[in-house]
Coordinates of C-alpha atoms in Angstrom, one line a residue:
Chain Y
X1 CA 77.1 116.8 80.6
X2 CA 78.1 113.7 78.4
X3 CA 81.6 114.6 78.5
X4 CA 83.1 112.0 75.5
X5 CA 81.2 109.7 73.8
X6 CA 82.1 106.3 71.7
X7 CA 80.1 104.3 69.4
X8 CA 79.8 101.3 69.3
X9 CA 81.2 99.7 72.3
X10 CA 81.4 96.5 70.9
X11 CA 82.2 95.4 67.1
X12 CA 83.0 92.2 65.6
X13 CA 84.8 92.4 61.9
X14 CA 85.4 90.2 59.3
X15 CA 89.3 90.6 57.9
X16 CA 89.0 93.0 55.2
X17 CA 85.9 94.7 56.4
X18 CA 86.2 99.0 57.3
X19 CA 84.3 100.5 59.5
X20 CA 84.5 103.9 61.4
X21 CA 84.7 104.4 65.3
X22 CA 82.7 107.5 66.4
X23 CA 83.7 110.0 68.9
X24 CA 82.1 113.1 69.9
X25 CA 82.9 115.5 73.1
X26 CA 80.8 118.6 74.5
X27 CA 83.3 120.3 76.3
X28 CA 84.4 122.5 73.2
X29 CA 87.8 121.0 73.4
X30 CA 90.5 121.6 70.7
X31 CA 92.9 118.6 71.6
X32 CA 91.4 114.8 70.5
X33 CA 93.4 111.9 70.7
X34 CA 93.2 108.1 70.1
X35 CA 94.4 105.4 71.6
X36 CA 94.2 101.8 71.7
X37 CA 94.9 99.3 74.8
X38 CA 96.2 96.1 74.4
X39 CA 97.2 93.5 77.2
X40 CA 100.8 94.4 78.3
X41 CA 101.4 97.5 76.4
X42 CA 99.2 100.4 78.2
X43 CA 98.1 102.6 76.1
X44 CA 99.5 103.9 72.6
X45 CA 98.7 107.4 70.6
X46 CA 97.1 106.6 67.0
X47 CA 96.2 110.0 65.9
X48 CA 95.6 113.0 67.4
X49 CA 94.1 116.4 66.6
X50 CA 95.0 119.5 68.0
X51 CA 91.6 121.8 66.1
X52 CA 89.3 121.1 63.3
X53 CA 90.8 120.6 60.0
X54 CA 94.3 119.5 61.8
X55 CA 95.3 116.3 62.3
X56 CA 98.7 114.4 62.7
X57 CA 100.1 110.9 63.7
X58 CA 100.7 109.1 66.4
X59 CA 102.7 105.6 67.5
X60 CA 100.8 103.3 65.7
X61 CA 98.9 104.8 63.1
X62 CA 99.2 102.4 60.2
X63 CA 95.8 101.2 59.0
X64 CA 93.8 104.0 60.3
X65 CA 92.5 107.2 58.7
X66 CA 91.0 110.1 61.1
X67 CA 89.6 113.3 60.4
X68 CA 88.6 116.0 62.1
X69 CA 85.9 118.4 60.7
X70 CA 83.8 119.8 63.4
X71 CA 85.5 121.0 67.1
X72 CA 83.4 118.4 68.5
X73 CA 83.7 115.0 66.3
X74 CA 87.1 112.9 65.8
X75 CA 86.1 109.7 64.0
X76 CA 88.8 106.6 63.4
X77 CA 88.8 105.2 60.2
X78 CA 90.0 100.8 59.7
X79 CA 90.8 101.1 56.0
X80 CA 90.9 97.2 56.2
X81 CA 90.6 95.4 59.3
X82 CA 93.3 93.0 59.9
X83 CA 93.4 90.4 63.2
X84 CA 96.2 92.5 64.5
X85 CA 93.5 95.6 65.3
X86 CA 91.7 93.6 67.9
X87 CA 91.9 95.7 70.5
X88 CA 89.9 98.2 73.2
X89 CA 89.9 102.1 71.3
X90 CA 90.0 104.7 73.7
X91 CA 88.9 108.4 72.5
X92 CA 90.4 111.0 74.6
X93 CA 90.0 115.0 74.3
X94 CA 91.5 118.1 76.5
X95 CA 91.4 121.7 76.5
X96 CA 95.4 121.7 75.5
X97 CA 97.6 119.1 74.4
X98 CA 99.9 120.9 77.4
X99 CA 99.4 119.9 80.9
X100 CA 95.8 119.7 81.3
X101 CA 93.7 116.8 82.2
X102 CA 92.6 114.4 79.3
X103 CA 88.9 113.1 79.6
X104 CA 88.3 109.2 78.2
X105 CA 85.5 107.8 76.5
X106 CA 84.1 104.6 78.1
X107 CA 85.9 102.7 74.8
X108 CA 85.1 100.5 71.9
X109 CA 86.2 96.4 72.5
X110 CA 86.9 95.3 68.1
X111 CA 87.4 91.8 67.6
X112 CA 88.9 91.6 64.1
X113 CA 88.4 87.5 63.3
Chain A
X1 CA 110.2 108.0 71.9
X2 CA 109.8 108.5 75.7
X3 CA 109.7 105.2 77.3
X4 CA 107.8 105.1 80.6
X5 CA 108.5 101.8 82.9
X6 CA 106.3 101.3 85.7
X7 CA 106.5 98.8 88.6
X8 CA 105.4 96.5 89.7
X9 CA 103.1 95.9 86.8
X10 CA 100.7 93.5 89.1
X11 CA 99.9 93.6 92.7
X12 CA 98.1 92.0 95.2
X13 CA 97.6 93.2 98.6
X14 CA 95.6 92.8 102.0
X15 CA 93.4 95.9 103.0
X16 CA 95.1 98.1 105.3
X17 CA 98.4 97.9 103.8
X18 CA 100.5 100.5 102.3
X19 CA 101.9 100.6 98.8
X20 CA 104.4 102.0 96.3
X21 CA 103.7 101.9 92.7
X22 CA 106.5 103.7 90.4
X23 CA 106.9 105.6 87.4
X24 CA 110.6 105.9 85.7
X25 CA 112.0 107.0 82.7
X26 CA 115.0 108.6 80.7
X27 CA 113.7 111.2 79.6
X28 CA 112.4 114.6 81.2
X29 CA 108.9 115.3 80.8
X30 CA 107.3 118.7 81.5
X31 CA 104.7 117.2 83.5
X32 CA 103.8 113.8 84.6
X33 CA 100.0 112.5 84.8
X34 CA 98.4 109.8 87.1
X35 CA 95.2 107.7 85.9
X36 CA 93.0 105.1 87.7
X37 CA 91.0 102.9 84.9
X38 CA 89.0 100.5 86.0
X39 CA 87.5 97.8 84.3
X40 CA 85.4 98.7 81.0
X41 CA 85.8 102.7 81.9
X42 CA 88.2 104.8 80.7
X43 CA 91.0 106.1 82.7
X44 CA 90.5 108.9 84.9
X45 CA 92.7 111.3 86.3
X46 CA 94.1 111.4 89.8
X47 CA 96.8 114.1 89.8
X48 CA 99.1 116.1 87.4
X49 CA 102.4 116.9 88.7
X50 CA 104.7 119.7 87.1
X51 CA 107.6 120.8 89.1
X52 CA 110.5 118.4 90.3
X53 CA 110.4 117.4 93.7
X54 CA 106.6 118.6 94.0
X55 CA 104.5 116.1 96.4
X56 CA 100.7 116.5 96.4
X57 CA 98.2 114.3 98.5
X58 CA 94.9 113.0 97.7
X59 CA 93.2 111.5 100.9
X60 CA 95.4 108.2 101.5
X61 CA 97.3 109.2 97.7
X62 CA 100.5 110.6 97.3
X63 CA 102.3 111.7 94.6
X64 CA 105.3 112.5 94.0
X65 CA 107.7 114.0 90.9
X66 CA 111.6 113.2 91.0
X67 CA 113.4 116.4 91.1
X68 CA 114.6 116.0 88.0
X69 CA 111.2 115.6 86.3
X70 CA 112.4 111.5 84.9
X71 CA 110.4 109.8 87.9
X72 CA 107.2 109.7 89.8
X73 CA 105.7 107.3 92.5
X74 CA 102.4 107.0 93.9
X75 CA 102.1 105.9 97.2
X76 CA 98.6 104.7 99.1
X77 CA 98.4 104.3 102.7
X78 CA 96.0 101.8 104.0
X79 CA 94.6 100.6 101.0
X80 CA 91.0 99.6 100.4
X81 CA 89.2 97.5 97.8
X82 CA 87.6 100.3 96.2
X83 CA 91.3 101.2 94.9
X84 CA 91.5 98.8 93.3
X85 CA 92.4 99.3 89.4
X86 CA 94.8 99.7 86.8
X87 CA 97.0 102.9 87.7
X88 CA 98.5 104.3 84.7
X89 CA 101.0 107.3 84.6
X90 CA 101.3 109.3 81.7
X91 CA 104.0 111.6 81.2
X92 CA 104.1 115.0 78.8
X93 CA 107.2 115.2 76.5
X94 CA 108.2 117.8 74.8
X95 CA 106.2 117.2 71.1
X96 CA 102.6 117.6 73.7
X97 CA 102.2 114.1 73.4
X98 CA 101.1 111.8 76.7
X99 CA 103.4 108.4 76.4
X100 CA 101.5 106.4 78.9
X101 CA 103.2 103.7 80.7
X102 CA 102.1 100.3 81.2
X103 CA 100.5 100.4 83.7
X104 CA 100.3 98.6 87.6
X105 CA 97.1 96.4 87.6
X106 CA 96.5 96.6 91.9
X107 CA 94.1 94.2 93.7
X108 CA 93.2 95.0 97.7
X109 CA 91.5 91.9 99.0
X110 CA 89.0 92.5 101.8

């Protein structure tokens, strides 16, 4: 069981550059959220998706686009990578956005120079 | 927003002591959510607690909500290295979301 998965787990940008962080889960889980970590300042809610075709924003989600298509894929869009994105990207998906346990990919370390 | 403040955010202890990491906020959540992370993993949850006052134990973990659903703690008797980590509580407003707080990076020396 591969639970959540994230690709790549490590990505060095150029400002300006896009590029999409994958995430896929096989536990047929409606709820998909990401987050990104940063020293100091736990973790905060990009976007999150609570079933295919439905999508909706989080804290921070200026400069990324997400989409949600299948039940099992959530990818996270960088329109155009700015130094400020450097950061680790945690996917996360659940059953139900309501009090159930949320299950963590192993992350994706960007390094926007 | 929902602001959750843990405490201490670093800490440093001897194996075989005890410890009391907290979880407070303002605002009520429906249900509060402790993580472990540790380093280059995603978190992992320990324990999801939904009625006020409610204590659970895990082995040497123990969790408790505030009876008016704003507070947690976690406490860990006899600590070892393997808990070592970044504990992160997460709590569950009332828009669904999870507002995580900052976390308490712990270190148990051997």
């Amino acid at each position: 069981n591969a639970g959540v998965t994230q690709t790549p787990k490590f990505q060095v940008l150029k400002t300006g550059q896009s590029m999409t962080l994958q995430c896929a889960q096989d536990m047929n889980h409606e709820y998909m959220s990401w987050y990104r970590q940063d020293p100091g300042m736990g973790l905060r809610l990009i976007h999150y998706s609570v079933g295919a075709g439905i999508t909706d924003q989080g804290e921070v989600p200026n400069g990324y686009n997400v989409s949600r298509s299948t039940t099992e894929d959530f990818p996270l869009r960088l329109l155009s990578a700015a130094p400020s994105q450097t950061s680790v990207y945690f996917c996360a998906s659940s059953y139900s956005p309501v009090g159930t346990e949320a299950f963590f990919g192993q992350g994706t370390r960007l390094t926007v120079v | 927003t929902q602001l959750l403040e843990q405490s201490p955010q670093f800490l440093s202890i001897q194996e075989g002591e005890n410890l009391t990491v907290y979880c407070n906020s303002s605002s009520v959540f429906s249900s509060l959510q402790w993580y472990r992370q540790e380093p280059g993993e995603g978190p992992v949850l320990l324990v999801t607690v939904v009625t006020g006052g409610e204590v659970k134990k895990l082995k040497r973990l123990t969790f408790q909500f505030g009876d008016a659903r704003k507070d947690s703690s976690l406490h860990i008797t006899a600590a070892q290295p393997g808990d070592t980590g970044l504990y992160l509580c997460a709590g569950e407003g009332s828009n669904y979301k999870l507002t995580f707080g900052k976390g308490t990076l712990l270190t148990v020396n051997p």
